[in-house]
Amino acid sequence: MNHPVWDLPLMGSGWIIGLVSIIHVSIAHLVVGVGFWLALMETRAQRGRDLELQGWLRGRAKSLLWLSSIFGAATGVGIWVAMGLVNPTATQHLIRTFVMGWATEWLLFAGEMATLIVLVQAYPRLRPGQRLALVWLYALCAWLSLVVINGIVTFMLSPGKGWSTSHAMVDGFFNATYLPSLLLRSLVALALGGLWAMAGRIPLNLKARVLRPTALLVVAGILLAGLSGWYYFQSFPVAGKELVLGNLRGATGLAQGFHWALLGLGAFLLPSFLALWAMLGASSFRRSGALLGLLLACWGFGGFEWIREVARKPYVIREVMYSNGIRVEQVPGYQKDGFLPANAWARTFAASKGDTDLAKGEAILRSQCLACHTRDGYRSLKTLTASYSESDLVGLVQGLRELDPGMNPYLDRMPPFAGTEQEAELVGKYLHTLKAK
């Protein structure tokens, strides 16, 4: 918690990492799916001795190289930058816990790039068997990269009792949601990759040979992803499942976000009808249909990712670290001995503004609240507290210190206040000043 707080007005810092992550995750899964599509089509073309199709596939491999090396890599770096700014404490924790996992994933990405570059640059000089081996090696490296990252992402939702006892990487990696999530993500990747392939410029004489097997891949990926999504949801921790179901019933202010997420999940199924069009009427199929299907599928995948993020609340790593970077075991100590004495950045910030009570209240609020709220924007604290008097706000923040869910109704979606009663009073008084701003 001794890191500066990135205070992003109106939008909030969480939206930055959310937007960058959804773009990168969509591209990353798409690239995995395209790898398998390319390998399957190259196999099909070689078995049929279809030189015309093989020549066209070289162009798609070149497009994949541009997509992966520029957009995929750039947004991947963007995630690291956003993570480091939004929640450096959680980023530090994940690096320490999975340092060998991250190293493995980066080696696999290097393998992806190396095989794809060789495939594209040396395509005419490679023998058919060499070309086939390279394209399948690329597909394998891309999928294994997903295998590794999936373990780290699912750890954040369900680290499990085994890891909390041993703190061994393998116990955190192979957690309760690992296999269901890997199955779902692999199927989504096939659907996205197939839609991307259908959106390419396909010569008229190749349309049937490309679109029919590709559309079959898309339909299978979408329908099986829908079924595996239900299987994945059943693997959620009980508290996460209850939080999702509660929000679906409109129990909290997140209900509107769930409305859009559910629309996206419904939209994810629509590209299967576009794929059926491509399968049954290849000659009349248009690229615009595939592009529309790809956008709808990405919207649906974004909705899934949003729901998964919400299921972690009020944690960034469930049962381990709260969304504001405070570890669960730190809360009792902060509530007894104070938050400010243990956090150098908050003390320094308060001192820079005169070390007044309001400055201390603002420093604590920045550290504990701005990971999810803004003063006057997304989840506006000013709006949420507009009807409260100063004494009401002091009482509200002091009530957030309660660790008993029966005494603190916000505990299922908001971290407890980690500070003394006196520090809670400082935050309450600072919140009251927002009305005048």
Short mmCIF file of C-alpha atoms in Angstrom, two decimals:
data_model
loop_
_atom_site.label_atom_id
_atom_site.label_comp_id
_atom_site.label_asym_id
_atom_site.label_seq_id
_atom_site.Cartn_x
_atom_site.Cartn_y
_atom_site.Cartn_z
CA MET A 1 0.00 0.00 0.00
CA ASN A 2 3.01 2.32 -0.14
CA HIS A 3 2.38 3.18 -3.79
CA PRO A 4 0.97 6.42 -5.24
CA VAL A 5 -2.73 6.31 -6.10
CA TRP A 6 -3.66 7.00 -9.73
CA ASP A 7 -6.57 9.40 -9.41
CA LEU A 8 -8.28 9.54 -12.80
CA PRO A 9 -11.24 11.98 -12.71
CA LEU A 10 -14.67 11.16 -14.14
CA MET A 11 -13.80 7.80 -15.69
CA GLY A 12 -11.91 6.15 -12.86
CA SER A 13 -8.72 4.15 -13.22
CA GLY A 14 -10.55 0.80 -13.29
CA TRP A 15 -12.15 1.62 -16.64
CA ILE A 16 -8.72 2.11 -18.23
CA ILE A 17 -7.52 -1.38 -17.38
CA GLY A 18 -10.96 -2.76 -18.27
CA LEU A 19 -10.96 -1.26 -21.77
CA VAL A 20 -7.35 -2.17 -22.52
CA SER A 21 -7.87 -5.69 -21.17
CA ILE A 22 -11.02 -6.39 -23.19
CA ILE A 23 -9.30 -5.25 -26.41
CA HIS A 24 -6.19 -7.31 -25.70
CA VAL A 25 -8.07 -10.39 -24.49
CA SER A 26 -10.27 -10.36 -27.62
CA ILE A 27 -7.21 -10.11 -29.89
CA ALA A 28 -5.30 -12.75 -27.89
CA HIS A 29 -8.14 -15.28 -28.07
CA LEU A 30 -8.73 -14.47 -31.74
CA VAL A 31 -5.04 -15.15 -32.49
CA VAL A 32 -5.25 -18.54 -30.74
CA GLY A 33 -8.31 -19.44 -32.79
CA VAL A 34 -6.76 -18.27 -36.06
CA GLY A 35 -3.72 -20.43 -35.33
CA PHE A 36 -5.83 -23.57 -35.19
CA TRP A 37 -7.92 -22.47 -38.19
CA LEU A 38 -4.77 -21.87 -40.23
CA ALA A 39 -3.35 -25.27 -39.24
CA LEU A 40 -6.57 -27.07 -40.12
CA MET A 41 -6.89 -25.28 -43.46
CA GLU A 42 -3.23 -25.89 -44.36
CA THR A 43 -3.73 -29.58 -43.56
CA ARG A 44 -6.87 -29.64 -45.71
CA ALA A 45 -5.14 -27.84 -48.60
CA GLN A 46 -2.13 -30.16 -48.59
CA ARG A 47 -4.23 -33.31 -48.45
CA GLY A 48 -6.24 -32.08 -51.42
CA ARG A 49 -3.09 -30.84 -53.21
CA ASP A 50 -4.87 -27.49 -53.50
CA LEU A 51 -2.06 -25.11 -54.48
CA GLU A 52 -4.44 -22.21 -55.02
CA LEU A 53 -5.76 -22.48 -51.44
CA GLN A 54 -2.21 -22.81 -50.09
CA GLY A 55 -1.21 -19.59 -51.83
CA TRP A 56 -4.18 -17.74 -50.33
CA LEU A 57 -3.39 -19.10 -46.85
CA ARG A 58 0.07 -17.54 -47.04
CA GLY A 59 -1.59 -14.12 -47.24
CA ARG A 60 -3.74 -14.90 -44.20
CA ALA A 61 -0.62 -15.96 -42.30
CA LYS A 62 0.94 -12.60 -43.13
CA SER A 63 -2.16 -10.77 -41.87
CA LEU A 64 -2.02 -12.85 -38.68
CA LEU A 65 1.61 -11.81 -38.17
CA TRP A 66 0.66 -8.13 -38.36
CA LEU A 67 -2.28 -8.63 -35.99
CA SER A 68 -0.31 -10.58 -33.41
CA SER A 69 3.00 -8.73 -33.48
CA ILE A 70 1.57 -5.20 -33.53
CA PHE A 71 -1.91 -5.06 -32.01
CA GLY A 72 -1.64 -8.11 -29.77
CA ALA A 73 1.79 -7.21 -28.43
CA ALA A 74 1.02 -3.49 -28.00
CA THR A 75 -2.18 -4.08 -26.04
CA GLY A 76 -0.38 -6.74 -23.98
CA VAL A 77 2.20 -4.16 -22.94
CA GLY A 78 -0.70 -1.76 -22.34
CA ILE A 79 -2.20 -4.17 -19.80
CA TRP A 80 1.05 -4.25 -17.84
CA VAL A 81 1.25 -0.46 -17.83
CA ALA A 82 -2.41 -0.16 -16.75
CA MET A 83 -2.03 -2.84 -14.06
CA GLY A 84 1.03 -1.12 -12.65
CA LEU A 85 -0.78 2.20 -12.45
CA VAL A 86 -4.18 0.99 -11.22
CA ASN A 87 -3.17 -1.65 -8.68
CA PRO A 88 0.59 -1.99 -8.27
CA THR A 89 0.21 -4.04 -5.08
CA ALA A 90 -1.87 -6.74 -6.79
CA THR A 91 0.49 -6.71 -9.79
CA GLN A 92 3.44 -7.24 -7.46
CA HIS A 93 1.63 -10.11 -5.74
CA LEU A 94 0.82 -11.87 -9.03
CA ILE A 95 4.40 -11.51 -10.29
CA ARG A 96 5.82 -13.00 -7.11
CA THR A 97 3.31 -15.85 -7.01
CA PHE A 98 3.60 -16.79 -10.69
CA VAL A 99 7.06 -15.61 -11.70
CA MET A 100 7.80 -18.90 -13.50
CA GLY A 101 4.35 -18.86 -15.09
CA TRP A 102 4.93 -15.39 -16.55
CA ALA A 103 8.39 -16.44 -17.78
CA THR A 104 6.90 -19.52 -19.47
CA GLU A 105 4.20 -17.44 -21.15
CA TRP A 106 6.73 -14.97 -22.52
CA LEU A 107 8.84 -17.83 -23.92
CA LEU A 108 5.73 -19.25 -25.58
CA PHE A 109 4.94 -15.85 -27.09
CA ALA A 110 8.50 -15.70 -28.44
CA GLY A 111 7.88 -19.15 -29.92
CA GLU A 112 4.67 -17.92 -31.54
CA MET A 113 6.42 -14.99 -33.15
CA ALA A 114 9.44 -17.02 -34.29
CA THR A 115 7.42 -19.76 -35.97
CA LEU A 116 5.04 -17.29 -37.61
CA ILE A 117 7.86 -15.09 -38.95
CA VAL A 118 9.66 -18.11 -40.41
CA LEU A 119 6.40 -19.40 -41.90
CA VAL A 120 5.63 -16.10 -43.62
CA GLN A 121 9.14 -15.18 -44.77
CA ALA A 122 10.24 -18.65 -45.91
CA TYR A 123 6.86 -19.93 -47.15
CA PRO A 124 7.85 -20.54 -50.83
CA ARG A 125 11.11 -22.28 -49.83
CA LEU A 126 9.58 -24.63 -47.28
CA ARG A 127 8.60 -28.16 -48.19
CA PRO A 128 4.92 -28.96 -47.53
CA GLY A 129 5.79 -31.09 -44.50
CA GLN A 130 7.93 -28.32 -43.02
CA ARG A 131 5.18 -25.76 -43.60
CA LEU A 132 2.62 -28.00 -41.90
CA ALA A 133 4.91 -28.62 -38.92
CA LEU A 134 5.50 -24.88 -38.49
CA VAL A 135 1.84 -23.90 -38.65
CA TRP A 136 0.86 -26.59 -36.12
CA LEU A 137 3.75 -25.54 -33.87
CA TYR A 138 2.49 -21.97 -34.02
CA ALA A 139 -1.05 -23.09 -33.11
CA LEU A 140 0.30 -25.13 -30.19
CA CYS A 141 2.46 -22.27 -28.83
CA ALA A 142 -0.47 -19.84 -29.06
CA TRP A 143 -2.82 -22.23 -27.24
CA LEU A 144 -0.23 -23.09 -24.56
CA SER A 145 0.15 -19.35 -23.93
CA LEU A 146 -3.58 -19.30 -23.17
CA VAL A 147 -3.16 -22.39 -20.96
CA VAL A 148 -0.62 -20.52 -18.81
CA ILE A 149 -2.43 -17.18 -18.59
CA ASN A 150 -5.71 -18.96 -17.80
CA GLY A 151 -4.19 -20.34 -14.60
CA ILE A 152 -3.22 -16.86 -13.39
CA VAL A 153 -6.56 -15.26 -14.33
CA THR A 154 -8.61 -18.00 -12.66
CA PHE A 155 -6.42 -17.81 -9.55
CA MET A 156 -7.71 -14.27 -9.04
CA LEU A 157 -11.28 -15.61 -8.89
CA SER A 158 -10.71 -18.87 -7.02
CA PRO A 159 -7.24 -19.20 -5.42
CA GLY A 160 -8.51 -22.10 -3.33
CA LYS A 161 -7.79 -23.42 0.14
CA GLY A 162 -4.82 -25.45 -1.09
CA TRP A 163 -2.93 -22.35 -2.14
CA SER A 164 -3.86 -20.40 1.02
CA THR A 165 -2.16 -23.18 3.04
CA SER A 166 0.88 -23.95 0.88
CA HIS A 167 1.32 -20.76 -1.20
CA ALA A 168 2.75 -23.09 -3.85
CA MET A 169 2.35 -21.86 -7.44
CA VAL A 170 0.94 -25.17 -8.65
CA ASP A 171 -1.85 -25.09 -6.04
CA GLY A 172 -2.91 -21.60 -7.11
CA PHE A 173 -2.56 -22.38 -10.81
CA PHE A 174 -4.72 -25.52 -10.93
CA ASN A 175 -7.67 -24.05 -9.04
CA ALA A 176 -11.39 -24.86 -9.07
CA THR A 177 -12.25 -22.72 -12.11
CA TYR A 178 -9.12 -23.58 -14.16
CA LEU A 179 -10.40 -26.39 -16.40
CA PRO A 180 -13.92 -24.94 -16.99
CA SER A 181 -12.38 -21.59 -17.91
CA LEU A 182 -9.79 -23.17 -20.23
CA LEU A 183 -12.51 -25.10 -22.07
CA LEU A 184 -14.67 -21.98 -22.46
CA ARG A 185 -11.80 -19.76 -23.60
CA SER A 186 -10.56 -22.33 -26.10
CA LEU A 187 -14.01 -22.58 -27.70
CA VAL A 188 -14.42 -18.80 -27.77
CA ALA A 189 -11.01 -18.59 -29.47
CA LEU A 190 -12.15 -20.98 -32.21
CA ALA A 191 -15.28 -18.88 -32.82
CA LEU A 192 -13.38 -15.57 -32.93
CA GLY A 193 -10.64 -17.00 -35.14
CA GLY A 194 -13.15 -18.43 -37.60
CA LEU A 195 -15.06 -15.16 -37.82
CA TRP A 196 -11.82 -13.27 -38.49
CA ALA A 197 -10.96 -15.72 -41.27
CA MET A 198 -14.42 -15.31 -42.83
CA ALA A 199 -13.97 -11.54 -42.80
CA GLY A 200 -10.91 -11.74 -45.06
CA ARG A 201 -10.87 -11.06 -48.79
CA ILE A 202 -11.70 -14.46 -50.27
CA PRO A 203 -11.54 -14.92 -54.05
CA LEU A 204 -14.85 -16.03 -55.52
CA ASN A 205 -13.45 -19.35 -56.73
CA LEU A 206 -12.22 -20.16 -53.19
CA LYS A 207 -15.30 -19.07 -51.27
CA ALA A 208 -16.91 -22.49 -50.91
CA ARG A 209 -13.61 -24.20 -50.04
CA VAL A 210 -12.85 -21.60 -47.32
CA LEU A 211 -16.22 -20.61 -45.94
CA ARG A 212 -17.87 -23.99 -45.44
CA PRO A 213 -15.28 -25.60 -43.15
CA THR A 214 -14.64 -22.25 -41.43
CA ALA A 215 -18.34 -21.65 -40.78
CA LEU A 216 -18.63 -25.14 -39.30
CA LEU A 217 -15.80 -24.27 -36.91
CA VAL A 218 -17.56 -21.04 -35.90
CA VAL A 219 -20.94 -22.71 -35.27
CA ALA A 220 -19.35 -25.48 -33.21
CA GLY A 221 -17.26 -22.97 -31.22
CA ILE A 222 -20.22 -20.70 -30.41
CA LEU A 223 -22.70 -23.41 -29.45
CA LEU A 224 -20.20 -25.37 -27.36
CA ALA A 225 -18.98 -22.13 -25.73
CA GLY A 226 -22.57 -21.43 -24.65
CA LEU A 227 -22.77 -24.83 -22.95
CA SER A 228 -19.32 -24.59 -21.39
CA GLY A 229 -20.16 -21.10 -20.09
CA TRP A 230 -22.84 -22.65 -17.89
CA TYR A 231 -20.35 -25.30 -16.72
CA TYR A 232 -17.85 -22.53 -15.92
CA PHE A 233 -20.40 -20.54 -13.92
CA GLN A 234 -21.15 -23.63 -11.80
CA SER A 235 -17.48 -23.75 -10.78
CA PHE A 236 -17.58 -20.21 -9.32
CA PRO A 237 -17.00 -19.79 -5.57
CA VAL A 238 -20.35 -19.71 -3.76
CA ALA A 239 -19.96 -16.05 -2.79
CA GLY A 240 -19.10 -15.06 -6.36
CA LYS A 241 -22.07 -16.97 -7.75
CA GLU A 242 -24.42 -15.36 -5.24
CA LEU A 243 -23.09 -11.91 -6.09
CA VAL A 244 -23.69 -12.46 -9.82
CA LEU A 245 -27.21 -13.82 -9.26
CA GLY A 246 -28.00 -10.98 -6.85
CA ASN A 247 -26.96 -8.40 -9.41
CA LEU A 248 -29.01 -10.12 -12.08
CA ARG A 249 -32.03 -9.59 -9.81
CA GLY A 250 -31.15 -5.90 -9.50
CA ALA A 251 -29.89 -6.11 -5.92
CA THR A 252 -27.20 -3.42 -6.38
CA GLY A 253 -26.27 -0.48 -8.56
CA LEU A 254 -24.38 -2.85 -10.87
CA ALA A 255 -27.65 -4.14 -12.34
CA GLN A 256 -27.46 -1.80 -15.37
CA GLY A 257 -23.99 -3.09 -16.21
CA PHE A 258 -25.31 -6.63 -16.00
CA HIS A 259 -28.09 -5.67 -18.40
CA TRP A 260 -25.54 -4.74 -21.06
CA ALA A 261 -23.38 -7.76 -20.26
CA LEU A 262 -26.35 -10.10 -20.73
CA LEU A 263 -27.25 -8.42 -24.02
CA GLY A 264 -23.67 -9.07 -25.09
CA LEU A 265 -23.89 -12.73 -24.11
CA GLY A 266 -27.04 -13.01 -26.22
CA ALA A 267 -25.31 -11.22 -29.09
CA PHE A 268 -22.49 -13.78 -28.92
CA LEU A 269 -24.92 -16.45 -30.20
CA LEU A 270 -26.03 -14.43 -33.25
CA PRO A 271 -22.88 -15.00 -35.36
CA SER A 272 -23.82 -18.68 -35.53
CA PHE A 273 -26.70 -17.69 -37.85
CA LEU A 274 -24.30 -15.67 -40.00
CA ALA A 275 -22.02 -18.70 -40.14
CA LEU A 276 -24.93 -20.86 -41.28
CA TRP A 277 -25.48 -18.39 -44.11
CA ALA A 278 -21.81 -18.78 -45.09
CA MET A 279 -22.11 -22.56 -44.91
CA LEU A 280 -25.28 -22.88 -46.97
CA GLY A 281 -24.81 -19.96 -49.37
CA ALA A 282 -21.06 -19.40 -49.68
CA SER A 283 -21.25 -17.57 -53.00
CA SER A 284 -23.67 -14.94 -51.67
CA PHE A 285 -21.93 -14.41 -48.31
CA ARG A 286 -20.43 -10.96 -47.70
CA ARG A 287 -17.43 -9.89 -45.61
CA SER A 288 -19.61 -7.34 -43.84
CA GLY A 289 -21.62 -10.19 -42.33
CA ALA A 290 -18.47 -11.73 -40.85
CA LEU A 291 -17.27 -8.34 -39.55
CA LEU A 292 -20.64 -7.78 -37.87
CA GLY A 293 -20.47 -11.27 -36.37
CA LEU A 294 -16.95 -10.63 -35.08
CA LEU A 295 -18.01 -7.37 -33.39
CA LEU A 296 -21.02 -9.07 -31.78
CA ALA A 297 -18.84 -11.94 -30.55
CA CYS A 298 -16.31 -9.50 -29.06
CA TRP A 299 -19.16 -7.65 -27.30
CA GLY A 300 -20.36 -10.94 -25.85
CA PHE A 301 -16.86 -11.90 -24.76
CA GLY A 302 -16.48 -8.48 -23.13
CA GLY A 303 -19.74 -9.08 -21.26
CA PHE A 304 -18.42 -12.40 -20.00
CA GLU A 305 -15.19 -10.77 -18.80
CA TRP A 306 -17.15 -8.02 -17.03
CA ILE A 307 -19.28 -10.56 -15.17
CA ARG A 308 -16.14 -12.51 -14.20
CA GLU A 309 -14.60 -9.32 -12.82
CA VAL A 310 -17.73 -8.53 -10.81
CA ALA A 311 -17.75 -12.06 -9.36
CA ARG A 312 -14.44 -11.22 -7.63
CA LYS A 313 -15.86 -8.28 -5.69
CA PRO A 314 -14.87 -6.94 -3.23
CA TYR A 315 -11.50 -8.55 -3.99
CA VAL A 316 -8.92 -8.23 -6.73
CA ILE A 317 -7.76 -11.70 -5.63
CA ARG A 318 -10.68 -13.42 -3.89
CA GLU A 319 -10.16 -14.02 -0.15
CA VAL A 320 -6.56 -12.77 -0.49
CA MET A 321 -6.48 -9.08 -1.44
CA TYR A 322 -9.22 -6.46 -1.63
CA SER A 323 -9.76 -4.32 -4.73
CA ASN A 324 -7.88 -1.42 -3.09
CA GLY A 325 -4.72 -3.51 -2.66
CA ILE A 326 -5.14 -4.18 1.07
CA ARG A 327 -4.58 -7.81 2.02
CA VAL A 328 -7.30 -9.48 4.07
CA GLU A 329 -4.99 -10.20 7.01
CA GLN A 330 -3.93 -6.54 7.20
CA VAL A 331 -7.40 -5.21 8.01
CA PRO A 332 -7.53 -6.06 11.76
CA GLY A 333 -4.10 -4.46 12.30
CA TYR A 334 -5.10 -1.28 10.47
CA GLN A 335 -8.35 -1.10 12.41
CA LYS A 336 -6.44 -1.41 15.69
CA ASP A 337 -3.28 0.63 15.08
CA GLY A 338 -4.35 2.90 12.23
CA PHE A 339 -3.89 3.04 8.47
CA LEU A 340 -1.81 6.21 8.21
CA PRO A 341 1.05 5.11 10.52
CA ALA A 342 1.68 2.08 8.30
CA ASN A 343 1.40 3.77 4.89
CA ALA A 344 4.14 6.17 3.90
CA TRP A 345 2.53 7.44 0.68
CA ALA A 346 -0.73 8.40 2.42
CA ARG A 347 1.20 10.20 5.17
CA THR A 348 3.34 12.01 2.60
CA PHE A 349 0.26 13.08 0.64
CA ALA A 350 -1.44 14.41 3.79
CA ALA A 351 1.72 16.28 4.78
CA SER A 352 1.92 17.90 1.34
CA LYS A 353 -1.53 19.42 1.95
CA GLY A 354 -0.82 20.75 5.42
CA ASP A 355 -1.42 17.58 7.44
CA THR A 356 -4.89 18.81 8.39
CA ASP A 357 -7.74 16.48 9.33
CA LEU A 358 -9.28 16.96 5.88
CA ALA A 359 -5.92 16.25 4.21
CA LYS A 360 -5.60 13.03 6.18
CA GLY A 361 -9.18 12.08 5.30
CA GLU A 362 -8.50 12.68 1.61
CA ALA A 363 -5.27 10.64 1.75
CA ILE A 364 -7.10 7.66 3.26
CA LEU A 365 -9.99 7.99 0.82
CA ARG A 366 -7.59 8.04 -2.13
CA SER A 367 -5.88 4.90 -0.87
CA GLN A 368 -8.99 2.91 0.01
CA CYS A 369 -11.82 4.16 -2.23
CA LEU A 370 -10.57 5.42 -5.59
CA ALA A 371 -9.81 1.94 -6.93
CA CYS A 372 -13.57 1.64 -7.57
CA HIS A 373 -15.05 5.15 -7.17
CA THR A 374 -14.45 8.67 -8.44
CA ARG A 375 -15.32 11.90 -6.66
CA ASP A 376 -17.71 13.11 -9.37
CA GLY A 377 -17.87 10.65 -12.26
CA TYR A 378 -18.18 6.87 -12.52
CA ARG A 379 -19.61 5.56 -9.22
CA SER A 380 -19.48 9.13 -7.99
CA LEU A 381 -18.92 9.51 -4.24
CA LYS A 382 -20.42 12.98 -4.47
CA THR A 383 -23.66 11.61 -5.92
CA LEU A 384 -23.82 8.57 -3.64
CA THR A 385 -23.45 10.69 -0.49
CA ALA A 386 -25.44 13.77 -1.61
CA SER A 387 -28.31 13.21 0.83
CA TYR A 388 -26.11 12.49 3.87
CA SER A 389 -25.22 14.97 6.61
CA GLU A 390 -21.70 15.09 7.99
CA SER A 391 -22.64 13.00 11.02
CA ASP A 392 -24.38 10.47 8.73
CA LEU A 393 -21.24 10.13 6.63
CA VAL A 394 -19.05 9.67 9.68
CA GLY A 395 -21.43 6.98 10.95
CA LEU A 396 -21.53 5.33 7.51
CA VAL A 397 -17.74 5.05 7.19
CA GLN A 398 -17.41 3.86 10.79
CA GLY A 399 -20.06 1.23 10.05
CA LEU A 400 -17.94 0.02 7.12
CA ARG A 401 -15.34 -1.11 9.67
CA GLU A 402 -17.61 -4.02 10.61
CA LEU A 403 -16.34 -7.43 9.49
CA ASP A 404 -19.63 -9.19 10.26
CA PRO A 405 -21.87 -9.38 7.15
CA GLY A 406 -24.90 -9.05 9.42
CA MET A 407 -23.63 -5.66 10.62
CA ASN A 408 -22.17 -4.44 7.32
CA PRO A 409 -24.55 -4.96 4.35
CA TYR A 410 -21.91 -3.71 1.88
CA LEU A 411 -19.35 -6.36 2.78
CA ASP A 412 -20.24 -8.63 -0.15
CA ARG A 413 -19.23 -6.00 -2.73
CA MET A 414 -17.07 -3.40 -0.94
CA PRO A 415 -13.92 -3.82 1.16
CA PRO A 416 -14.25 -3.08 4.88
CA PHE A 417 -12.79 0.22 6.03
CA ALA A 418 -9.23 -0.52 7.14
CA GLY A 419 -8.57 2.09 9.81
CA THR A 420 -9.46 3.26 13.29
CA GLU A 421 -12.74 4.92 14.24
CA GLN A 422 -10.92 8.25 14.31
CA GLU A 423 -9.62 7.72 10.77
CA ALA A 424 -13.14 6.76 9.64
CA GLU A 425 -14.32 10.07 11.09
CA LEU A 426 -11.68 11.92 9.05
CA VAL A 427 -12.87 10.24 5.85
CA GLY A 428 -16.52 10.98 6.65
CA LYS A 429 -15.74 14.67 7.17
CA TYR A 430 -13.79 14.80 3.91
CA LEU A 431 -16.68 13.15 2.04
CA HIS A 432 -18.98 15.90 3.32
CA THR A 433 -16.76 18.56 1.72
CA LEU A 434 -17.40 17.05 -1.74
CA LYS A 435 -20.87 18.61 -1.71
CA ALA A 436 -19.34 22.03 -2.00
CA LYS A 437 -17.14 21.11 -5.00
#
